Coordinates of C-alpha atoms and ligand atoms in Angstrom, one line a residue:
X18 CA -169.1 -184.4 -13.2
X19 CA -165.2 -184.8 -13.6
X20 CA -163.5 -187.3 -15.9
X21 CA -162.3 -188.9 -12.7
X22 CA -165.8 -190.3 -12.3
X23 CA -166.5 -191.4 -15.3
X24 CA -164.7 -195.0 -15.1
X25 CA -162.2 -194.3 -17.2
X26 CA -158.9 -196.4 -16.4
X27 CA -155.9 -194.0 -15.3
X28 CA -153.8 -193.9 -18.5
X29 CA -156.7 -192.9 -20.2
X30 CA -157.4 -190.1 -17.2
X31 CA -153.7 -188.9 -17.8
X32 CA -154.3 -188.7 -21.7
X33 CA -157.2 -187.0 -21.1
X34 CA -155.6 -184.6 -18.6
X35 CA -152.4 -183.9 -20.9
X36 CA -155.0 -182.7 -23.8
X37 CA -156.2 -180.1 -21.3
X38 CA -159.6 -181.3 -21.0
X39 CA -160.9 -180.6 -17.7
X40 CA -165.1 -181.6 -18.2
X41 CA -166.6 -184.1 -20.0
X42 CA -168.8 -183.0 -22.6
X43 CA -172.6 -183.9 -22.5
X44 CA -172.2 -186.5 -24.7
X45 CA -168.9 -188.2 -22.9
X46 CA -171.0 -187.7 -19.4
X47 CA -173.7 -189.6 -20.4
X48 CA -172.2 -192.1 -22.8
X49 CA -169.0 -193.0 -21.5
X50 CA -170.7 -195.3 -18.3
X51 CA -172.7 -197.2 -20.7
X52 CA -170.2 -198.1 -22.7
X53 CA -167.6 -199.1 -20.0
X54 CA -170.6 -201.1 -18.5
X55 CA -171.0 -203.0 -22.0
X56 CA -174.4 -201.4 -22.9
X57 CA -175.6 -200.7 -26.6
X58 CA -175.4 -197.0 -27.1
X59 CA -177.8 -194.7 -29.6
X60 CA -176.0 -191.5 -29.6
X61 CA -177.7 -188.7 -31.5
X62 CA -175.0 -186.1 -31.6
X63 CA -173.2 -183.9 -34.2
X64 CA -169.7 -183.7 -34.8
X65 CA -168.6 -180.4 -32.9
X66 CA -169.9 -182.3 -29.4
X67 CA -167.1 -184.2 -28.1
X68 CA -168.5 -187.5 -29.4
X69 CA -165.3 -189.3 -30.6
X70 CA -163.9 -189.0 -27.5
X71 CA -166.7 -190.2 -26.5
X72 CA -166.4 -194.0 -27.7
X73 CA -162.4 -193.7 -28.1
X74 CA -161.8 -193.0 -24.3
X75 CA -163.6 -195.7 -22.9
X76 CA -162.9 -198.2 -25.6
X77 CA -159.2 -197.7 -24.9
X78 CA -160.1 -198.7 -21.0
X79 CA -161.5 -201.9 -22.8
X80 CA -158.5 -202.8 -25.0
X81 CA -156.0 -202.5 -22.0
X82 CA -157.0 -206.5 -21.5
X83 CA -156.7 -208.8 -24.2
X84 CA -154.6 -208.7 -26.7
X85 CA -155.3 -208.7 -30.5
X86 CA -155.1 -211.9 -32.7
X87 CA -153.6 -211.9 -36.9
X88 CA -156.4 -211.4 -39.4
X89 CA -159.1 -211.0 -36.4
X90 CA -159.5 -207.0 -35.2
X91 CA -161.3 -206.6 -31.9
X92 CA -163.2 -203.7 -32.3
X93 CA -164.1 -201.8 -35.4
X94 CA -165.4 -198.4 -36.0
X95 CA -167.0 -197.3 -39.4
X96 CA -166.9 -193.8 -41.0
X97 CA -168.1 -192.8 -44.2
X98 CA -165.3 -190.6 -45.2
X99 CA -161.8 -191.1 -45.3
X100 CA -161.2 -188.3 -43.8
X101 CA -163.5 -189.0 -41.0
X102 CA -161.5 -192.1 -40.5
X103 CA -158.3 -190.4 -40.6
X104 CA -159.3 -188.3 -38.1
X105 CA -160.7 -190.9 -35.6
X106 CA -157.2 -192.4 -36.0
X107 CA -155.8 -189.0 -35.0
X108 CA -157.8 -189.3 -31.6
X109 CA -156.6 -193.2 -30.9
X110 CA -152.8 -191.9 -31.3
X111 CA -153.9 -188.8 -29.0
X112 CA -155.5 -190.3 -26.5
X113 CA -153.7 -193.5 -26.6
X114 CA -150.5 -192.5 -26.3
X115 CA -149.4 -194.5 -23.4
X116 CA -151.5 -197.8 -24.9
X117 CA -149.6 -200.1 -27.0
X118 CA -152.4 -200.8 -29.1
X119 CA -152.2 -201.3 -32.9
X120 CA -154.5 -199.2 -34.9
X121 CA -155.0 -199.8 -38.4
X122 CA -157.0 -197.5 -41.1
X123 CA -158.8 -199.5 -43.6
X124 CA -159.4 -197.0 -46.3
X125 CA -160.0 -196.5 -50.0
X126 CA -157.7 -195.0 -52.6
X127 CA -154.3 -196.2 -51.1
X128 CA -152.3 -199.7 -51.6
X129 CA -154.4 -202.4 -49.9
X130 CA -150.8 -204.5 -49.3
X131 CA -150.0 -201.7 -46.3
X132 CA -153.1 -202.0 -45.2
X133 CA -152.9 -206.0 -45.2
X134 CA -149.8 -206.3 -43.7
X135 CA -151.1 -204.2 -40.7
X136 CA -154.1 -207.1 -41.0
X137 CA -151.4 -209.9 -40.4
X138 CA -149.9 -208.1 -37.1
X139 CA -153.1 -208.6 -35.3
X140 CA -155.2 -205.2 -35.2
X141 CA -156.9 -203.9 -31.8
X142 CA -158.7 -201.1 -33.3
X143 CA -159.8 -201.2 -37.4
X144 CA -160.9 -197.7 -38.4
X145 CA -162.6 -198.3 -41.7
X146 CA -164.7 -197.1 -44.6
X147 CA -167.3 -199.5 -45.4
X148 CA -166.4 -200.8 -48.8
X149 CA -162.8 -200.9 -48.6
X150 CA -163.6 -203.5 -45.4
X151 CA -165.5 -205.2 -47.5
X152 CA -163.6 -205.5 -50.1
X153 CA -160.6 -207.2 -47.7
X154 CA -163.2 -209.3 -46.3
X155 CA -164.3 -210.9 -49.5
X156 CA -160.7 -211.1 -50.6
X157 CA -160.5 -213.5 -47.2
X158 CA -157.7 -210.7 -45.7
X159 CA -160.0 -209.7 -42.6
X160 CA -162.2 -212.1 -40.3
X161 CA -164.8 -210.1 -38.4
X162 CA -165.8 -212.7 -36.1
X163 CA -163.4 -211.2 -33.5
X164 CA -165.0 -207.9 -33.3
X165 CA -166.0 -207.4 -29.4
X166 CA -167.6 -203.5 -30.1
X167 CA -168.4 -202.0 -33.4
X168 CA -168.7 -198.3 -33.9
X169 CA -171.2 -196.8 -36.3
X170 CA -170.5 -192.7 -36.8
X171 CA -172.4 -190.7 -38.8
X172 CA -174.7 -193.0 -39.8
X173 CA -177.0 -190.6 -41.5
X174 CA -174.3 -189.1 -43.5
X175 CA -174.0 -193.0 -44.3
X176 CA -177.7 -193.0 -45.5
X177 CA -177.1 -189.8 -47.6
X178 CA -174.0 -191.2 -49.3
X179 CA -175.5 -194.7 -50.1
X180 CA -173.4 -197.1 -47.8
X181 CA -176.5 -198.3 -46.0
X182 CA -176.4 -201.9 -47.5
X183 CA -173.0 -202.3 -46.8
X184 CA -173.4 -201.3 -43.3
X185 CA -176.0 -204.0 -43.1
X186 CA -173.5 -206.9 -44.7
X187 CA -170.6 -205.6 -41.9
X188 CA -173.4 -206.0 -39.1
X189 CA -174.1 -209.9 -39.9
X190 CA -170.2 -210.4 -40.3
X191 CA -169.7 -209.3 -37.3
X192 CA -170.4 -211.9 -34.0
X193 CA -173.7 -211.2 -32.7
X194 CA -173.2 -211.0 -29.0
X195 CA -170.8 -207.4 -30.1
X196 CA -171.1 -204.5 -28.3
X197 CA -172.6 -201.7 -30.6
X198 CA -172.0 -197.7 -30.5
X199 CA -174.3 -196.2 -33.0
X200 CA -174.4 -192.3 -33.6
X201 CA -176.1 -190.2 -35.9
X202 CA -177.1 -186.3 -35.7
X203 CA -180.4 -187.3 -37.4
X204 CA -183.1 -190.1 -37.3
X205 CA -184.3 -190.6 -40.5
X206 CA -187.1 -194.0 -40.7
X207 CA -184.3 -195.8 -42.7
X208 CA -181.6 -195.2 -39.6
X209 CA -184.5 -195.8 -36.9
X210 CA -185.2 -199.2 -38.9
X211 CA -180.9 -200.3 -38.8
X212 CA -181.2 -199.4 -34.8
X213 CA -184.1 -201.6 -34.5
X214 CA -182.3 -204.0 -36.7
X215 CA -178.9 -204.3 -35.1
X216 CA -178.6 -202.4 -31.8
X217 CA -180.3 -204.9 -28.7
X218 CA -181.5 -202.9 -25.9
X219 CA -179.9 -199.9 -26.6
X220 CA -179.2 -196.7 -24.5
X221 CA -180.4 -193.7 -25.9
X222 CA -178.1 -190.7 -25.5
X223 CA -179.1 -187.2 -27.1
X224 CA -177.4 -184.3 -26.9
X225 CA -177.6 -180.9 -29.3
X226 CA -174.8 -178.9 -30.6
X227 CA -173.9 -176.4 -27.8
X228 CA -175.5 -173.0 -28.4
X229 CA -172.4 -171.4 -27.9
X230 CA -170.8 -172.6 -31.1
X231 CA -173.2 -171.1 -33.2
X232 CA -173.5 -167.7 -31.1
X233 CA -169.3 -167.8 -31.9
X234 CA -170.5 -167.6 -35.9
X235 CA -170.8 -164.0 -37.2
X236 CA -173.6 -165.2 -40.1
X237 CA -174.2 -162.7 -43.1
X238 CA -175.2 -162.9 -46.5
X239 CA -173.7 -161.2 -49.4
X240 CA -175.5 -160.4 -52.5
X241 CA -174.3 -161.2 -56.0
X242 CA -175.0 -161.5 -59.7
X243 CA -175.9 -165.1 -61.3
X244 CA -172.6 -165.6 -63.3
X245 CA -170.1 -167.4 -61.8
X246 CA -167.5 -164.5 -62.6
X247 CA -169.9 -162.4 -60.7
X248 CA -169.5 -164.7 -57.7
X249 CA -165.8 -165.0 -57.7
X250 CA -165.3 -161.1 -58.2
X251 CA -167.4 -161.2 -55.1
X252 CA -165.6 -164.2 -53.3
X253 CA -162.1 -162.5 -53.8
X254 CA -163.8 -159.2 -52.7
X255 CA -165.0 -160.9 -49.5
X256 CA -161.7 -162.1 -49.0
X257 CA -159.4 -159.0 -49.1
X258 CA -162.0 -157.1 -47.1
X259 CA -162.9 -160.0 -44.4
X260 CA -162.0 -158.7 -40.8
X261 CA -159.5 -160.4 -38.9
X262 CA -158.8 -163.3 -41.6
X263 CA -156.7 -165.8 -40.9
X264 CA -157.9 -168.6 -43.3
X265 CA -161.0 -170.1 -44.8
X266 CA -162.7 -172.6 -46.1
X267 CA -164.8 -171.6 -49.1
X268 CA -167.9 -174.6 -49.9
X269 CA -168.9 -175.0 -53.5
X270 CA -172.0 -177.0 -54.2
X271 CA -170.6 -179.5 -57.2
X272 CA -166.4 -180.8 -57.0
X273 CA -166.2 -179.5 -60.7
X274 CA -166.9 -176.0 -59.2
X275 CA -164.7 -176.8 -56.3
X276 CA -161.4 -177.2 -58.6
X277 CA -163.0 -174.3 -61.0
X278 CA -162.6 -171.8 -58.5
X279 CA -159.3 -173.0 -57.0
X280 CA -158.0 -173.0 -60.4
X281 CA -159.6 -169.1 -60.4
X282 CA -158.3 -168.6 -57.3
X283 CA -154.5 -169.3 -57.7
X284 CA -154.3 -167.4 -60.8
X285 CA -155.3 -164.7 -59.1
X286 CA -152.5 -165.1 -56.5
X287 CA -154.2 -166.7 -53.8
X288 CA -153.1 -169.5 -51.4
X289 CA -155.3 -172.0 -52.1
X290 CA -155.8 -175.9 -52.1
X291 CA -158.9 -177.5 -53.5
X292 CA -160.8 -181.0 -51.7
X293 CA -163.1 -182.9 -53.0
X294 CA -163.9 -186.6 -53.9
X295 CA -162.4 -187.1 -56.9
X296 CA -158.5 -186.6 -55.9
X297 CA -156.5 -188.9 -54.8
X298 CA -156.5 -190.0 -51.1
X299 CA -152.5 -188.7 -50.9
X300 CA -153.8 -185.0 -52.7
X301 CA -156.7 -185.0 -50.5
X302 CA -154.7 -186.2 -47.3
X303 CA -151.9 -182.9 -48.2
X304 CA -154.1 -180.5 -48.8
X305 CA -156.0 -181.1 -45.4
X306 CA -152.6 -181.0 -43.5
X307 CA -151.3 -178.4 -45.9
X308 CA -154.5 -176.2 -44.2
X309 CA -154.5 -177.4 -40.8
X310 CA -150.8 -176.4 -40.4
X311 CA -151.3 -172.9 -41.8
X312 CA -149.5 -173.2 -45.1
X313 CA -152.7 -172.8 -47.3
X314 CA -154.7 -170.5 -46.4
X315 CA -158.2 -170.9 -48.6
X316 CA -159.0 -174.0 -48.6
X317 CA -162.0 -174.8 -51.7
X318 CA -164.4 -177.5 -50.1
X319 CA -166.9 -179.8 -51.4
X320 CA -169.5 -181.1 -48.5
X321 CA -168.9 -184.4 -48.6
X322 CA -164.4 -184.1 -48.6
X323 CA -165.2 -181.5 -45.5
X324 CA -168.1 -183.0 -43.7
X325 CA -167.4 -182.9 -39.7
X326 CA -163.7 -182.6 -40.2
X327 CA -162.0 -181.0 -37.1
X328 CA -160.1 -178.0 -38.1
X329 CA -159.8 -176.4 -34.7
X330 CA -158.7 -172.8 -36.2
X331 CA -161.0 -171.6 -39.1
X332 CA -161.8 -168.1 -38.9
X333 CA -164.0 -167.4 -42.1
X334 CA -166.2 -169.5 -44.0
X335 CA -167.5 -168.5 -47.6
X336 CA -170.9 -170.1 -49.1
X337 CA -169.5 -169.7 -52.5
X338 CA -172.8 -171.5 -53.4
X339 CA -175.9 -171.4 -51.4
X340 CA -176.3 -175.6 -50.2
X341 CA -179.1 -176.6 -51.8
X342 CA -180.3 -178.7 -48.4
X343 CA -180.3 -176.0 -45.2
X344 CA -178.4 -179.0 -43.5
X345 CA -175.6 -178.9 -45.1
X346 CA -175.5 -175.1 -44.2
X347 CA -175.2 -175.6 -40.6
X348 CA -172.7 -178.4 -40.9
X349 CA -170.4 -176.0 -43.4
X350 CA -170.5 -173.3 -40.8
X351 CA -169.7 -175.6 -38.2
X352 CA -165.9 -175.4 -39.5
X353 CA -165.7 -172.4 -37.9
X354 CA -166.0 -171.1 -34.4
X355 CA -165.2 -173.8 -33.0
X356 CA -162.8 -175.0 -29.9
X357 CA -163.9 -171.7 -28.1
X358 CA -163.0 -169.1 -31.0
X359 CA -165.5 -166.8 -32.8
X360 CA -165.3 -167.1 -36.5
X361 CA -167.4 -165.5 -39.9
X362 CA -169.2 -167.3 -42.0
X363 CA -170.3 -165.4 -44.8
X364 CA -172.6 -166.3 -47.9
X365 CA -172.7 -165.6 -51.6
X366 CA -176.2 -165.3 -53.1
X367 CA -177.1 -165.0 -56.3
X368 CA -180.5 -164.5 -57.6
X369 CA -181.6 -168.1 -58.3
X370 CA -180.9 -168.5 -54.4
X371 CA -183.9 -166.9 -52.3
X372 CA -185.6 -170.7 -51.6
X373 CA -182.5 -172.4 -50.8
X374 CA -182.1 -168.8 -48.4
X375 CA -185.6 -169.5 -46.9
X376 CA -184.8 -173.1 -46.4
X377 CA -181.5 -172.0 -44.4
X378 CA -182.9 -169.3 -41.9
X379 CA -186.1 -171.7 -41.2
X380 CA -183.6 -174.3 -40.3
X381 CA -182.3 -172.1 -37.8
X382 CA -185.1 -170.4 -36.6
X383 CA -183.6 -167.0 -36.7
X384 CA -183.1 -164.7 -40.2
X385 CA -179.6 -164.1 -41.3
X386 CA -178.2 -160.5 -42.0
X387 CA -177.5 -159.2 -45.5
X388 CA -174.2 -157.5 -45.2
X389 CA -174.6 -154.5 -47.9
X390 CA -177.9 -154.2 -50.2
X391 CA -180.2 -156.9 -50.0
X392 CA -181.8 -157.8 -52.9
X393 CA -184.6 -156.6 -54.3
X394 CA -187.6 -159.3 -54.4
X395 CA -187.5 -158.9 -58.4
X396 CA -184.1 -160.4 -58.5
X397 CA -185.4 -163.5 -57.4
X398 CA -185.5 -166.5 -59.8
X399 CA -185.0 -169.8 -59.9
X400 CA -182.3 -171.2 -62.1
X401 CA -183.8 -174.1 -64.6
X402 CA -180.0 -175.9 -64.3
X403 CA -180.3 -176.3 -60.5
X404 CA -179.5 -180.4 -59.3
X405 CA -179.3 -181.5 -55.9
X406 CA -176.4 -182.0 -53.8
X407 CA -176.4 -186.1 -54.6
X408 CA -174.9 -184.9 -58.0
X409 CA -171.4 -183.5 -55.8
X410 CA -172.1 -186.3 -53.5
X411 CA -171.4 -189.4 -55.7
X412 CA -170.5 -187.6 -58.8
X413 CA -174.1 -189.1 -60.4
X414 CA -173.7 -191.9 -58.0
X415 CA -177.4 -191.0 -57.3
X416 CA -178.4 -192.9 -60.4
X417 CA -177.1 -195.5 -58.6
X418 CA -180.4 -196.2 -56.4
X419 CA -178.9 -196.1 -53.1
X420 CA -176.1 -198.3 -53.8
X421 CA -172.6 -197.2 -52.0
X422 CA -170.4 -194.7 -53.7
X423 CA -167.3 -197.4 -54.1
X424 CA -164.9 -194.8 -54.5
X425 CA -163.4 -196.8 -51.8
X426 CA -163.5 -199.9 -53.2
X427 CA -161.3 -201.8 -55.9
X428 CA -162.7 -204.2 -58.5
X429 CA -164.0 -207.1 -57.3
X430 CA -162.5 -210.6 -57.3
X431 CA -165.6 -212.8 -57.1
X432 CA -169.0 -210.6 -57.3
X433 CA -171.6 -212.6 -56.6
X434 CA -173.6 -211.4 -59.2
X435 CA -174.0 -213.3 -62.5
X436 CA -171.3 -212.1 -64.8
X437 CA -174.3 -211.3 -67.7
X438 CA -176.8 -209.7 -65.2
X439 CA -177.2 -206.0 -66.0
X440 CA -176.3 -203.3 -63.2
X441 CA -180.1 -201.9 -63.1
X442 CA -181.2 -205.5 -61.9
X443 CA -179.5 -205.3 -58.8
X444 CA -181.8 -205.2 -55.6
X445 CA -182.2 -202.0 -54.2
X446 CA -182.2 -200.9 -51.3
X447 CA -184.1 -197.9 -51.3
X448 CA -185.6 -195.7 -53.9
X449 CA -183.5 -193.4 -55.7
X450 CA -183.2 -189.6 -54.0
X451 CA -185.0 -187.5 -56.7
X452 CA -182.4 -186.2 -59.1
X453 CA -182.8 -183.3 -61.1
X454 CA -182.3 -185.0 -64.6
X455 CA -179.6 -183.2 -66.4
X456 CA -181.5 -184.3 -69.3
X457 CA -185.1 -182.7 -68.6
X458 CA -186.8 -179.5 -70.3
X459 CA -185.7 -176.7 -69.0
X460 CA -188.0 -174.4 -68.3
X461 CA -186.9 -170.7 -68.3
X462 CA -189.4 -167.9 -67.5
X463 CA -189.8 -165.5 -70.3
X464 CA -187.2 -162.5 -70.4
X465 CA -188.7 -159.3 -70.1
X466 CA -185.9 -157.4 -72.2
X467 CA -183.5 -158.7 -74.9
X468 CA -181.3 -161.5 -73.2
X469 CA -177.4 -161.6 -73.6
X470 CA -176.6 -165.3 -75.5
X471 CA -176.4 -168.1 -73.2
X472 CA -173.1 -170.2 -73.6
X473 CA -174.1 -173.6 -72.0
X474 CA -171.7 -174.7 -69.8
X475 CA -171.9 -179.0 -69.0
X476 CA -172.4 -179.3 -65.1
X477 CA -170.5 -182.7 -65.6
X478 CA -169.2 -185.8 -67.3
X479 CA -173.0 -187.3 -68.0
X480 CA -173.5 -183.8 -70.1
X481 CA -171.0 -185.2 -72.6
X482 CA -173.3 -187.9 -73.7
X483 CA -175.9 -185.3 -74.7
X484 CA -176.4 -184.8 -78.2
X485 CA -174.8 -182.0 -79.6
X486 CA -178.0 -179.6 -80.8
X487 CA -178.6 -179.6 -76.9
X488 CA -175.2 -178.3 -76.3
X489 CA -175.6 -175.5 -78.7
X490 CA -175.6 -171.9 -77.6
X491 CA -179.0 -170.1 -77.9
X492 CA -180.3 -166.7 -78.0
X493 CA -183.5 -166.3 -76.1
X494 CA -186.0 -163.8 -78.3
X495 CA -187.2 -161.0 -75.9
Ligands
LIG501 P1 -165.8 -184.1 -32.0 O1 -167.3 -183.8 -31.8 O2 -165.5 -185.5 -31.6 O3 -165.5 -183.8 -33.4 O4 -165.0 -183.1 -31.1 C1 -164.9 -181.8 -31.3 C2 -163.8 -181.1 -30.6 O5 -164.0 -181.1 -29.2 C3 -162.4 -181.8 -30.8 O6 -161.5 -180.8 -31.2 C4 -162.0 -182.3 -29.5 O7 -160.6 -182.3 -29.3 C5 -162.7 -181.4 -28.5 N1 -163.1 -182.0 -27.3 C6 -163.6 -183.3 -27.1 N2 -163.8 -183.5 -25.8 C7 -163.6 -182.4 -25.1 C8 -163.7 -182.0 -23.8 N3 -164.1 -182.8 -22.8 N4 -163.3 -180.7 -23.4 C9 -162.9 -179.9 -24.4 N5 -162.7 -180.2 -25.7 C10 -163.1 -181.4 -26.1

């Protein structure tokens, strides 16, 4: 089916034609009618599938009547990363080149007086983060009650970083007769319950990443020692050696790691920029472009900065830590081969790794190739010091029981809570995800022959509150 039947008005069409698409993807075939035809969509679709395009073309068939009023967006689309947002914007100016539409980006860790004077001009499309919305919202900057069609994205990735509950406020600020868009590549209970909650009559829309982008990705494993100097002799190995390199993006588990090895990395003379959560929104915003226009060439990645960013030309990928959820894995190598190139994405794993391993190639239904020795089964052993991914995530925002990250949010004027009321008495939402407490025994197996001394390195800033005879180096007896 071409565009051209789609019901797509004919500026859009030309946009469309002028970015060289000639087919809909699955997702754009099937959606795009519904939307145009004022339907509540369920997409269930991964980045990589043509599903921004997916709401953005038709909605800019929609805005062409009506015109937007001060204060009062008409449509709003949530994304749980700035970066996500950013890149939504990307496709508004893209495809909507011949609209006069305004387009703001409501996002944390820049001024919120730019982003309220674009408020006062009257927005047609709000791209947002969840808490900085909120936080104009209860500063009486931004009235939803305009909003004709919301957009939900990656509403699981939502779930995984906490912003559930605020999704949930933004849903009964905004008029109930909207339109909704909902996508998610997963269906969780907790997502299934918000669709039950806030979509009416949906549409139902499902479409898997196309086979093709993963039989583009060259996948190998690399084996290594358990120190991290044994992983970045490795990594820089890897790099000099890789076959027809171009540039990477190279994932680390935590975002202290992540500016640990770009800190490694440049001494040793490499072009390298680090993201992760922790910069600031202008750092984070210049590395990305610093990568996507070919001046740095490694780019250091926690998931979260990286996750379903569109970097059309990414030849290798580096694991420089094994994910600890197999999920994560297919979404890191989804940076490459991608837009119709092959790419290489290659892993580094140590011998604490061999689960996590399992985990990956069970995901995928197919076992990955070592590239050189693979280890021998002996190797294997689980590191005491492992923590989950939530740790990166929200920086031990997973202590926060499901709450939102707020890393997007500034302080708030009038918090409805009672001023003395403690943080842990605030309702949660859901349990906490189990965290590996920082804090817990660990339990080493027994060395078999007499053990170098251990120098304790702090994962991160709750270590510091340890007491100091758990800090100390110790020398396991053999
Ligand atoms: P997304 O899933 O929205 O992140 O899109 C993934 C990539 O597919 C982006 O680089 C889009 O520019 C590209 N894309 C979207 N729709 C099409 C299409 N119909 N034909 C070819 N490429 C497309």
């Amino acid at each position: 089916m071409p565009f051209t039947e789609l019901g797509l008005s004919n500026k859009v069409l030309a946009a469309v034609a002028a970015s060289g698409y000639t087919i809909p993807t699955p997702i754009q075939q099937q959606a795009i009618p519904h939307v145009l035809a004022r339907r509540d969509v369920l997409g269930i679709a991964q980045t990589g599938t043509g599903k921004t395009a997916a709401f953005v073309l038709p909605m800019l068939t929609m805005l062409e009547k009506g015109r937007a009023r001060a204060r009062m967006p008409r449509t709003l689309i949530l994304e749980p990363t700035r970066e996500l947002a950013a890149q939504v914007e990307e496709s508004f100016i893209k495809y909507g080149s011949q609209h006069k539409l305004n387009v703001a980006l409501i996002i944390g860790g820049v001024s919120f007086d730019n982003q309220d004077s674009k408020l006062v001009r009257g927005v047609d499309v709000l791209i947002a983060t969840p808490g900085r919305l909120l936080d104009h919202s209860e500063r009486g900057r931004l009235l939803m009650s305009g909003v004709e069609l919301l957009v939900i994205d990656e509403a699981d990735r939502m779930l995984d970083m906490g912003f559930i509950p605020d999704i949930e406020r933004i849903c009964k600020l905004v008029p109930f007769t909207r339109q909704t868009l909902f996508f998610t590549a997963t269906m969780p209970p907790e997502i299934q319950r918000i669709t039950e909650q806030f979509l009416h009559n949906p549409v139902r829309v499902e479409v898997s990443k196309p086979a093709t982008t993963v039989d583009a990705i060259k996948q190998q494993l690399v084996k290594t020692g358990r120190e991290p100097h044994d992983k970045r002799d490795t990594l820089r190995r890897l790099i000099n050696s890789a076959d027809s390199f171009k540039n990477a993006i190279i994932f680390c588990n935590r975002k202290r790691e992540v500016a640990q090895l770009h800190r490694s990395l440049v001494r040793h003379g490499f072009n390298a920029a680090a993201l992760h959560g922790d910069m600031d929104q202008s750092a984070r915003t210049a590395a990305l472009d610093g990568f996507r226009r070919g001046d740095t060439t490694l780019l250091i990645a926690s998931d979260v900065a990286a996750r379903g960013l569109d970097i059309p030309d990414v030849s290798h990928i580096f694991n420089f830590d094994v994910p600890h959820h197999a999920d994560d894995y297919v979404h890191r190598i989804g940076r490459t081969g991608r837009a119709g190139k092959t790419g290489t994405a290659i892993t580094i794993v140590s011998p604490a790794d061999g689960k996590s391993v399992a985990a990956i190639e069970k995901l995928i239904g197919q076992s990955i190739a070592w590239a050189g020795e693979p280890p021998a089964a002996a190797d294997e052993q689980p590191r005491a010091d492992e923590s989950p991914r939530r740790q990166e995530r929200d920086g031990g925002r997973g202590k926060r029981h499901g709450r939102g990250p707020r890393q997007d949010r500034a302080p708030r004027t009038h918090d409805r809570a009672p001023a003395a009321a403690p943080v842990a008495a605030a309702p949660q939402e859901r349990p906490p995800a189990p965290v590996a407490r920082i804090d817990e025994p660990r339990h080493r197996p027994a060395p078999v022959a007499a053990a170098p001394v251990r120098h304790h390195e702090p994962d991160d800033a709750s270590l510091s509150q340890l007491p100091a005879f758990l800090l100390r180096p110790i020398r396991l007896k053999a």
